[in-house]
Short mmCIF file of C-alpha atoms in Angstrom, two decimals:
data_model
loop_
_atom_site.label_atom_id
_atom_site.label_comp_id
_atom_site.label_asym_id
_atom_site.label_seq_id
_atom_site.Cartn_x
_atom_site.Cartn_y
_atom_site.Cartn_z
CA MET A 1190 74.98 48.18 -49.37
CA ASP A 1191 78.28 46.96 -47.14
CA SER A 1192 77.56 44.89 -44.24
CA VAL A 1193 77.62 46.72 -41.21
CA LYS A 1194 80.13 45.85 -38.56
CA PRO A 1195 78.84 45.81 -34.88
CA SER A 1196 81.98 47.65 -33.59
CA ALA A 1197 80.80 50.48 -36.06
CA VAL A 1198 77.29 50.83 -34.72
CA THR A 1199 78.16 50.58 -31.06
CA PRO A 1200 77.57 54.24 -30.17
CA ARG A 1201 74.10 54.54 -31.44
CA LYS A 1202 73.48 50.75 -30.49
CA SER A 1203 71.73 51.60 -27.27
CA LYS A 1204 70.07 54.27 -28.46
CA PHE A 1205 68.68 52.47 -31.52
CA ALA A 1206 67.62 49.42 -29.33
CA ARG A 1207 65.84 51.72 -26.98
CA THR A 1208 63.59 53.28 -29.44
CA VAL A 1209 62.67 49.87 -31.15
CA ALA A 1210 61.83 48.35 -27.68
CA LYS A 1211 59.70 51.69 -26.78
CA VAL A 1212 58.01 51.39 -30.15
CA LEU A 1213 57.03 47.72 -29.58
CA HIS A 1214 56.03 48.61 -25.77
CA LEU A 1215 53.73 51.32 -27.36
CA ARG A 1216 52.48 49.06 -29.69
CA ALA A 1217 51.86 46.22 -27.26
CA ALA A 1218 50.52 48.64 -24.62
CA SER A 1219 47.76 49.76 -27.45
CA GLY A 1220 46.52 46.26 -27.23
CA ILE A 1221 44.69 46.89 -30.29
CA ALA A 1222 42.83 44.07 -32.31
CA PRO A 1223 40.30 44.14 -34.79
CA VAL A 1224 37.60 46.30 -32.97
CA ASP A 1225 34.39 47.82 -33.37
CA GLY A 1226 35.17 51.60 -32.99
CA VAL A 1227 32.76 54.14 -31.88
CA GLN A 1228 33.86 57.75 -32.94
CA LYS A 1229 32.30 57.45 -36.30
CA VAL A 1230 34.34 59.23 -39.00
CA VAL A 1231 33.69 62.41 -39.97
CA ALA A 1232 33.45 64.79 -43.00
CA GLN A 1233 35.77 63.99 -45.98
CA GLU A 1234 37.73 67.56 -44.86
CA LYS A 1235 38.83 66.53 -41.61
CA VAL A 1236 40.00 62.73 -43.21
CA LYS A 1237 41.90 64.84 -45.46
CA ASP A 1238 43.60 66.91 -43.18
CA ASP A 1239 44.50 64.15 -41.26
CA LYS A 1240 46.03 62.14 -44.39
CA HIS A 1241 47.85 65.71 -44.82
CA ARG A 1242 49.35 65.87 -40.99
CA HIS A 1243 50.41 62.15 -41.56
CA LYS A 1244 52.13 63.08 -44.65
CA SER A 1245 53.95 65.34 -43.01
CA ALA A 1246 55.07 63.52 -40.19
CA ALA A 1247 56.22 60.43 -42.67
CA SER A 1248 56.75 62.57 -45.59
CA ARG A 1249 58.56 61.09 -49.01
CA PRO A 1250 62.33 61.61 -48.08
CA GLN A 1251 64.58 63.55 -50.87
CA SER A 1252 67.07 61.23 -52.55
CA PHE A 1253 69.58 61.30 -50.06
CA ASP A 1254 72.62 58.49 -50.86
CA ILE A 1255 74.63 57.40 -47.44
CA ASN A 1256 78.36 56.81 -47.77
CA ASP A 1257 78.51 53.35 -47.03
CA ASN A 1258 81.65 54.28 -44.79
CA ASP A 1259 79.44 56.63 -42.44
CA GLU A 1260 78.17 53.57 -40.47
CA HIS A 1261 76.92 56.33 -37.62
CA GLU A 1262 74.72 57.61 -40.50
CA LYS A 1263 73.31 54.50 -41.51
CA SER A 1264 72.50 53.82 -38.56
CA LEU A 1265 70.54 56.92 -37.65
CA ALA A 1266 68.92 56.25 -41.39
CA LEU A 1267 67.93 52.66 -40.15
CA GLU A 1268 66.65 54.11 -36.93
CA VAL A 1269 64.57 56.78 -38.46
CA LEU A 1270 62.67 54.54 -41.36
CA ILE A 1271 61.90 51.91 -38.39
CA ALA A 1272 60.56 54.68 -36.07
CA LYS A 1273 58.40 55.55 -39.62
CA LEU A 1274 57.43 52.19 -40.44
CA PHE A 1275 55.69 51.86 -36.81
CA ALA A 1276 54.20 55.01 -36.69
CA SER A 1277 52.54 54.55 -39.82
CA LEU A 1278 51.26 50.98 -38.99
CA SER A 1279 49.97 52.71 -35.79
CA SER A 1280 48.03 55.33 -38.08
CA VAL A 1281 46.61 52.07 -40.21
CA LYS A 1282 45.26 50.57 -37.24
CA ALA A 1283 43.83 53.60 -35.96
CA ALA A 1284 42.33 54.34 -39.54
CA TYR A 1285 41.03 50.85 -39.69
CA ALA A 1286 39.24 51.19 -35.96
CA GLN A 1287 37.72 54.00 -37.39
CA LEU A 1288 36.25 52.14 -40.51
CA GLN A 1289 34.93 49.13 -38.47
CA TYR A 1290 33.04 51.97 -36.07
CA ALA A 1291 31.39 53.43 -39.26
CA GLN A 1292 29.96 50.45 -39.87
CA SER A 1293 27.54 50.11 -37.11
CA PRO A 1294 25.75 52.05 -37.51
CA TYR A 1295 26.18 52.14 -41.24
CA ASP A 1296 27.69 55.39 -42.19
CA ALA A 1297 28.40 55.30 -45.86
CA ASP A 1298 30.89 58.78 -45.69
CA GLY A 1299 32.45 57.45 -42.64
CA ILE A 1300 33.28 54.24 -44.33
CA GLN A 1301 34.63 56.21 -47.32
CA GLY A 1302 36.78 58.35 -45.62
CA ALA A 1303 38.31 55.44 -42.91
CA ASP A 1304 39.11 53.47 -46.34
CA HIS A 1305 40.91 56.60 -47.75
CA LEU A 1306 42.90 56.75 -44.78
CA VAL A 1307 44.04 52.94 -44.78
CA VAL A 1308 44.58 53.10 -48.69
CA SER A 1309 47.01 56.43 -47.84
CA GLU A 1310 48.67 54.71 -44.96
CA LEU A 1311 49.31 51.78 -46.91
CA LYS A 1312 50.89 53.88 -50.01
CA ASN A 1313 53.05 55.44 -47.26
CA LEU A 1314 54.31 51.79 -46.22
CA SER A 1315 55.01 51.11 -49.86
CA ASP A 1316 56.89 54.55 -50.03
CA LEU A 1317 58.99 53.48 -47.18
CA LYS A 1318 59.87 50.02 -49.05
CA GLN A 1319 61.03 51.87 -52.06
CA CYS A 1320 62.92 54.16 -49.77
CA TYR A 1321 64.89 51.24 -48.19
CA ILE A 1322 65.24 49.50 -51.56
CA LYS A 1323 66.81 52.47 -52.87
CA LYS A 1324 68.91 53.34 -50.27
CA GLN A 1325 67.04 56.91 -49.95
CA PHE A 1326 67.02 58.08 -46.30
CA ASP A 1327 65.50 60.76 -44.78
CA PRO A 1328 68.37 63.96 -44.96
CA SER A 1329 66.82 65.48 -41.26
CA PRO A 1330 66.73 62.18 -39.14
CA ASP A 1331 66.40 63.83 -35.47
CA ILE A 1332 63.29 66.08 -36.79
CA SER A 1333 61.81 63.07 -38.48
CA LEU A 1334 62.16 60.70 -35.12
CA VAL A 1335 60.43 63.30 -33.23
CA LEU A 1336 57.75 63.85 -36.00
CA ALA A 1337 57.31 59.50 -36.18
CA ASP A 1338 56.90 59.81 -32.18
CA ILE A 1339 54.24 62.41 -32.62
CA GLN A 1340 52.45 60.39 -35.33
CA GLU A 1341 52.55 57.33 -33.19
CA GLN A 1342 51.16 59.00 -30.36
CA LYS A 1343 48.28 60.63 -31.98
CA SER A 1344 47.22 57.31 -33.44
CA LEU A 1345 47.62 55.40 -30.13
CA SER A 1346 45.71 58.38 -28.57
CA LYS A 1347 42.72 58.20 -30.90
CA ILE A 1348 42.62 54.31 -30.63
CA TYR A 1349 41.87 54.78 -26.93
CA GLU A 1350 39.75 57.28 -27.80
CA ILE A 1351 37.93 55.07 -30.04
CA MET A 1352 38.03 52.23 -27.09
CA GLY A 1353 36.77 54.84 -24.53
CA LYS A 1354 33.65 55.61 -26.84
CA LYS A 1355 33.02 52.38 -27.45
CA LEU A 1356 32.81 51.35 -23.79
CA GLU A 1357 30.40 54.81 -23.09
CA SER A 1358 28.21 53.37 -25.80
CA GLN A 1359 28.03 49.77 -24.42
CA LEU A 1360 27.32 51.45 -20.93
CA ARG A 1361 24.47 53.58 -22.75
CA LEU A 1362 23.20 50.28 -24.15
CA LYS A 1363 23.25 48.29 -20.34
CA GLU A 1364 21.46 51.11 -18.98
CA SER A 1365 18.94 51.10 -21.62
CA GLU A 1366 18.50 47.32 -20.71
CA ILE A 1367 18.28 47.73 -17.31
CA MET A 1368 15.55 50.24 -17.49
CA TYR A 1369 13.92 48.08 -19.83
CA LEU A 1370 14.06 45.22 -17.17
CA ARG A 1371 12.83 47.38 -14.54
CA GLU A 1372 9.78 48.28 -16.42
CA LYS A 1373 9.13 44.84 -16.96
CA MET A 1374 9.60 43.95 -13.20
CA GLU A 1375 7.28 46.86 -12.37
CA GLU A 1376 4.81 45.44 -14.56
CA SER A 1377 5.43 41.61 -13.12
CA ASN A 1378 4.77 43.04 -9.77
CA ARG A 1379 1.75 44.98 -10.27
CA GLN A 1380 0.50 41.90 -12.04
CA ASN A 1381 1.35 39.83 -9.09
CA ARG A 1382 -0.01 42.37 -6.65
CA LEU A 1383 -3.54 42.44 -8.84
CA LEU A 1384 -3.66 38.63 -8.83
CA GLU A 1385 -2.61 38.30 -5.25
CA LYS A 1386 -5.44 40.68 -4.26
CA ARG A 1387 -7.88 38.69 -6.26
CA LEU A 1388 -6.83 35.62 -4.45
CA ASN A 1389 -7.43 37.49 -0.86
CA GLN A 1390 -10.64 38.75 -1.83
CA SER A 1391 -11.85 35.26 -3.51
CA GLY A 1392 -14.05 33.76 -0.26
CA HIS A 1393 -14.02 30.19 -2.15
CA LEU A 1394 -11.48 27.19 -1.30
CA SER A 1395 -10.24 24.75 -3.82
CA MET A 1396 -12.26 21.98 -2.19
CA PRO A 1397 -14.86 19.81 -3.59
CA GLY A 1398 -18.39 21.21 -3.14
CA ASN A 1399 -19.73 17.45 -1.97
CA LEU A 1400 -16.98 17.52 0.82
CA ARG A 1401 -18.11 15.38 3.78
CA GLN A 1402 -16.94 14.83 7.36
CA SER A 1403 -16.06 11.66 6.55
CA GLY A 1404 -13.66 12.08 3.86
CA LEU A 1405 -11.58 14.92 5.37
CA SER A 1406 -7.97 14.34 5.06
CA PRO A 1407 -4.88 16.38 6.19
CA SER A 1408 -4.48 17.68 3.06
CA HIS A 1409 -7.88 19.78 3.19
CA PHE A 1410 -6.92 20.90 6.50
CA ILE A 1411 -3.35 22.06 4.84
CA THR A 1412 -5.18 23.95 1.93
CA VAL A 1413 -7.40 26.28 4.53
CA LEU A 1414 -4.18 26.81 6.64
CA ARG A 1415 -2.37 27.77 2.96
CA HIS A 1416 -5.35 30.54 2.63
CA THR A 1417 -5.17 31.48 6.05
CA ASP A 1418 -1.29 32.16 5.96
CA LYS A 1419 -1.81 34.42 2.63
CA SER A 1420 -4.88 36.28 4.56
CA ILE A 1421 -2.84 36.94 7.43
CA ARG A 1422 0.31 38.33 5.35
CA SER A 1423 -2.18 40.38 3.61
CA PHE A 1424 -3.22 42.15 6.64
CA VAL A 1425 -0.09 42.56 7.60
CA LYS A 1426 1.06 44.31 4.51
CA LEU A 1427 -1.33 46.43 5.10
CA ILE A 1428 -0.77 47.49 8.65
CA ILE A 1429 2.57 48.18 7.79
CA ASP A 1430 1.98 50.36 5.38
CA GLU A 1431 -0.66 52.20 7.79
CA MET A 1432 2.11 52.27 10.26
CA LYS A 1433 4.50 53.88 7.51
CA SER A 1434 1.95 56.48 6.42
CA ALA A 1435 1.30 57.11 10.43
CA GLY A 1436 5.15 57.76 10.40
CA TRP A 1437 5.75 54.66 12.76
CA ASP A 1438 9.33 53.61 13.33
CA LEU A 1439 9.06 50.31 12.23
CA ASP A 1440 12.73 49.19 13.78
CA ALA A 1441 11.09 50.12 17.41
CA ALA A 1442 7.99 48.51 16.77
CA ALA A 1443 9.19 45.43 15.67
CA LYS A 1444 11.98 45.36 18.55
CA SER A 1445 8.66 45.60 20.83
CA ILE A 1446 7.44 42.17 19.29
CA VAL A 1447 10.52 40.53 19.56
CA SER A 1448 13.65 41.82 20.98
CA ASP A 1449 17.38 40.85 20.57
CA VAL A 1450 17.37 39.33 17.03
CA ALA A 1451 19.58 39.74 14.32
CA TYR A 1452 17.65 40.34 10.94
CA TRP A 1453 19.49 39.29 8.08
CA ARG A 1454 17.67 41.65 6.12
CA ALA A 1455 16.03 45.06 6.51
CA ASP A 1456 12.55 43.58 4.82
CA ASP A 1457 12.53 40.64 7.47
CA LYS A 1458 11.08 42.85 10.41
CA CYS A 1459 7.78 42.08 8.88
CA PHE A 1460 7.79 38.55 9.98
CA ALA A 1461 8.20 39.94 13.41
CA PHE A 1462 4.29 41.68 12.72
CA GLU A 1463 3.18 38.32 11.23
CA SER A 1464 4.37 36.63 14.39
CA PHE A 1465 2.53 39.26 16.04
CA VAL A 1466 -0.77 38.96 14.30
CA SER A 1467 -0.62 35.39 14.16
CA ARG A 1468 -0.28 34.87 17.85
CA GLU A 1469 -3.53 36.98 18.67
CA MET A 1470 -5.65 35.14 15.72
CA PHE A 1471 -4.48 31.54 16.91
CA ASP A 1472 -4.67 32.81 20.60
CA GLY A 1473 -7.38 30.21 22.14
CA PHE A 1474 -7.19 27.54 19.01
CA HIS A 1475 -7.02 24.82 21.25
CA LEU A 1476 -10.20 25.69 22.82
CA PRO A 1477 -13.40 24.13 21.33
CA ASN A 1478 -15.28 27.56 22.05
CA PHE A 1479 -11.97 29.35 20.66
CA SER A 1480 -11.90 32.77 22.40
CA LEU A 1481 -15.49 32.77 23.29
CA GLN A 1482 -15.84 32.35 26.84
CA GLU A 1483 -19.28 32.27 26.98
CA GLU A 1484 -20.05 30.14 24.37
CA SER A 1485 -22.44 26.67 25.06
CA LEU A 1486 -21.48 23.91 23.23
CA PRO A 1487 -22.95 20.40 23.11
CA GLU A 1488 -21.41 16.68 24.31
CA LYS A 1489 -18.25 16.30 22.59
CA LYS A 1490 -19.58 13.16 20.67
CA ASN A 1491 -22.27 16.02 18.94
CA GLN A 1492 -19.25 18.52 18.40
CA GLN A 1493 -17.84 17.36 15.61
CA GLN A 1494 -20.69 17.46 13.49
CA LEU A 1495 -21.48 21.42 14.82
CA PHE A 1496 -17.98 22.20 13.85
CA PHE A 1497 -18.19 20.97 10.25
CA ARG A 1498 -21.42 22.66 9.83
CA ARG A 1499 -19.91 25.55 10.73
CA PHE A 1500 -16.88 24.96 8.25
CA THR A 1501 -19.47 24.60 5.46
CA GLU A 1502 -21.82 26.99 6.11
CA LEU A 1503 -18.79 30.21 6.06
CA LYS A 1504 -16.20 28.30 3.81
CA SER A 1505 -18.01 29.88 0.30
CA ALA A 1506 -19.51 33.04 2.09
CA LYS A 1507 -18.27 36.21 1.81
CA ALA A 1508 -17.50 37.70 5.37
CA THR A 1509 -18.84 41.31 5.28
CA GLU A 1510 -21.80 40.27 4.29
CA TYR A 1511 -22.03 37.28 6.70
CA ILE A 1512 -21.61 39.26 9.45
CA ALA A 1513 -23.85 42.02 8.07
CA GLN A 1514 -26.68 39.69 7.75
CA LYS A 1515 -26.10 37.69 10.80
CA PRO A 1516 -24.65 40.22 13.29
CA LYS A 1517 -25.19 38.01 16.47
CA SER A 1518 -23.61 34.84 15.02
CA THR A 1519 -21.07 32.74 16.71
CA PHE A 1520 -18.54 33.84 13.97
CA ALA A 1521 -20.00 37.66 14.01
CA LYS A 1522 -18.69 37.24 17.86
CA PHE A 1523 -15.36 36.08 17.01
CA CYS A 1524 -14.71 38.57 14.80
CA ARG A 1525 -15.62 41.21 17.71
CA ALA A 1526 -13.48 39.78 20.34
CA LYS A 1527 -10.58 39.66 18.20
CA TYR A 1528 -10.52 43.00 16.51
CA LEU A 1529 -10.53 44.36 20.30
CA GLN A 1530 -7.70 41.94 21.03
CA LEU A 1531 -5.39 42.76 18.25
CA ILE A 1532 -6.08 46.11 17.34
CA HIS A 1533 -4.57 48.31 20.14
CA PRO A 1534 -6.56 51.85 20.82
CA GLN A 1535 -3.62 53.69 20.18
CA MET A 1536 -3.02 51.89 17.05
CA GLU A 1537 -6.49 52.54 15.91
CA THR A 1538 -5.97 56.30 16.41
CA SER A 1539 -2.90 56.64 14.57
CA PHE A 1540 -4.27 54.84 11.80
CA LEU A 1541 -7.88 56.19 11.45
CA GLY A 1542 -7.56 59.39 13.91
CA ASN A 1543 -10.12 58.67 16.35
CA LEU A 1544 -11.44 55.41 18.29
CA SER A 1545 -14.96 55.61 16.48
CA GLN A 1546 -14.45 51.87 14.70
CA ARG A 1547 -13.52 50.59 18.42
CA SER A 1548 -16.65 52.07 19.86
CA LEU A 1549 -18.91 50.83 17.16
CA VAL A 1550 -17.66 46.91 17.31
CA ASN A 1551 -17.96 47.16 20.77
CA SER A 1552 -21.81 48.49 20.48
CA GLY A 1553 -22.32 45.25 18.24
CA GLU A 1554 -21.99 46.85 14.87
CA PHE A 1555 -19.48 46.70 12.24
CA PRO A 1556 -17.41 49.54 10.51
CA ASP A 1557 -17.78 49.61 6.58
CA ASN A 1558 -14.19 50.17 5.46
CA SER A 1559 -11.54 48.39 3.60
CA PHE A 1560 -9.20 48.17 6.93
CA PHE A 1561 -12.16 46.16 9.00
CA ALA A 1562 -13.08 44.32 5.79
CA THR A 1563 -9.13 43.00 5.15
CA PHE A 1564 -9.68 42.23 8.79
CA VAL A 1565 -12.76 40.13 8.93
CA GLU A 1566 -11.40 38.25 5.95
CA MET A 1567 -8.45 37.05 7.79
CA ALA A 1568 -10.65 35.97 10.78
CA ARG A 1569 -12.67 34.36 8.56
CA ARG A 1570 -10.00 31.98 7.40
CA VAL A 1571 -8.46 31.48 11.11
CA TRP A 1572 -12.17 30.86 11.90
CA LEU A 1573 -12.60 28.13 9.32
CA LEU A 1574 -9.41 26.55 10.08
CA HIS A 1575 -10.54 26.12 13.94
CA CYS A 1576 -13.99 24.65 12.61
CA LEU A 1577 -12.06 22.31 10.55
CA ALA A 1578 -9.38 21.31 13.43
CA PHE A 1579 -12.44 20.39 15.75
CA SER A 1580 -14.22 18.17 12.79
CA PHE A 1581 -11.54 15.40 13.02
CA ASP A 1582 -11.54 12.49 15.40
CA PRO A 1583 -9.09 13.31 17.34
CA GLU A 1584 -9.31 17.27 16.73
CA ALA A 1585 -6.05 18.55 15.22
CA SER A 1586 -3.69 20.42 17.77
CA ILE A 1587 -1.73 23.54 17.51
CA PHE A 1588 2.17 23.79 18.79
CA GLN A 1589 4.74 26.23 18.18
CA VAL A 1590 8.75 26.33 19.09
CA ARG A 1591 10.32 27.84 22.01
CA ARG A 1592 13.00 30.41 21.49
CA GLY A 1593 16.37 29.23 21.13
CA CYS A 1594 15.67 26.05 20.11
CA ARG A 1595 17.81 23.88 17.71
CA PHE A 1596 16.09 23.77 14.12
CA SER A 1597 14.03 20.76 12.96
CA GLU A 1598 13.14 19.85 9.42
CA VAL A 1599 10.62 17.67 10.88
CA TYR A 1600 8.14 20.08 13.04
CA MET A 1601 9.82 23.50 11.47
CA GLU A 1602 9.97 25.54 8.28
CA CYS A 1603 12.26 28.56 7.86
CA VAL A 1604 10.51 31.64 6.68
CA ALA A 1605 14.24 33.22 5.28
CA GLU A 1606 15.60 29.87 4.14
CA ASP A 1607 17.40 31.78 1.05
CA ALA A 1608 19.29 34.53 2.97
CA LEU A 1609 20.49 31.15 5.15
CA LEU A 1610 21.81 30.21 2.27
CA SER A 1611 23.66 33.57 1.12
CA GLU A 1612 27.49 34.25 1.59
CA ASN A 1613 26.80 36.22 4.84
CA ALA A 1614 25.19 33.23 6.63
CA PRO A 1615 27.23 31.92 9.35
CA GLU A 1616 28.83 28.30 9.22
CA ALA A 1617 26.89 26.94 12.68
CA ASP A 1618 22.67 26.48 12.15
CA PRO A 1619 21.37 29.55 13.94
CA PRO A 1620 18.73 28.92 16.48
CA VAL A 1621 15.06 29.78 16.62
CA ALA A 1622 14.76 33.52 17.24
CA PHE A 1623 10.33 33.04 16.99
CA THR A 1624 7.68 31.70 15.80
CA VAL A 1625 5.89 33.32 12.86
CA VAL A 1626 2.92 30.84 12.01
CA PRO A 1627 2.49 27.65 14.24
CA GLY A 1628 2.30 24.10 13.03
CA PHE A 1629 -0.46 21.59 13.50
CA ARG A 1630 -0.99 17.64 14.42
CA ILE A 1631 -3.82 15.46 12.86
CA GLY A 1632 -3.09 12.05 13.77
CA LYS A 1633 0.36 11.15 12.73
CA THR A 1634 0.90 14.07 10.27
CA VAL A 1635 2.59 16.95 11.32
CA ILE A 1636 2.62 20.20 9.69
CA GLN A 1637 5.28 22.45 10.26
CA CYS A 1638 5.33 25.51 12.03
CA GLN A 1639 7.13 28.41 10.34
CA VAL A 1640 10.17 30.08 12.39
CA TYR A 1641 12.49 32.55 11.66
CA LEU A 1642 16.19 31.67 12.47
CA SER A 1643 18.75 34.10 13.71
CA GLN A 1644 21.31 34.51 16.04
CA LEU A 1645 20.10 36.22 18.79
CA HIS A 1646 21.89 38.97 21.02
CA THR A 1647 21.09 37.76 24.18
CA LYS A 1648 21.78 34.11 25.76
CA VAL A 1649 18.54 32.03 26.07
CA ASN A 1650 18.29 29.38 28.65
CA ARG A 1651 17.44 26.13 27.22
#
């Protein structure tokens, strides 16, 4: 073949360049690397039909020698050849994607059909090479260009379809994994609730059985305090569940306890209820007789032995059994006083439908239901903490933090610390919104109080 002069192909040069650029752009846009296809190659009949269509688009040309003097026709013939070449390469890619998909999950028929399609397109490429060597080009270039473009577009469409269905397959797999993890999480939550219930129902504290008053240390007090915190939280959960069942507005109820607080999360409102229960249960904790004004106590030097004896007597007992056997004991009187103080008549009516339980407690008896049993167990833990506090010399003291104070790691512990570490937390340290559980001092030992930190809607005077 004679060399082609640049001036001779000028009329077709721009069109040829645009065609090549278009083909290259389509190939780049497809972004196809060997991937796992997601559309299985169907039956052998469909493969044969595809082969037939591909051969129609890039059929073997008839023998047609181009006159070397006709540069225009030569340029057009080369353009057709390149278009067919890239169209055939796109078909190979599509067939290879189908071949990969048929391998996982394994599909013997699909693999065989895709393999035949790949081989067919490779033969077609070989035919195009022979046509170029023998200078045999398509006699209908305009039609061949359109057919080649259609073939390439079909191949690209098939590749995109394979990629889309692969993503759908991956999505279904991820959804299946999510469902599995949710089931595992629910199972773990059930196990945790069961363990928590067992711990709350257990009346035993992890203390030596032969504990003596002279051997008391702040670590013993901290152990009892942790059990008390768990018991309070268990009772608060029960109250919240009862409120939900009764149709209470939890936001309004939390606001009536602590107003003008911006909570980090909706669930953090439970800390307001915990704060209320702790405030009522620890009311009068600093007094030797707690909330029992009529109780007579011995002289101060003998009080420590009395309180330690009460602690020893009740630390391993079951609260409901104890008050049933000793309804006139100091602890039974404490339970009555705290129940009437903590449970408002409207709350009891909303939860139980009437005030019969309150009347029963006022008369000196105790109801037999799970709600009161949970309350009595919480009261036992608070009572034990008070007895242990006054068994020390000097006795343990209680404290809480005022609203709006700056946070101090020495005296305070944040109950929602994970929320403060989130991206939504402000740069400045928020003040104390309210005390959840009070703190204690035993000699030089400080047990931190638990506080909730948040920006306040109203300015607090310090």
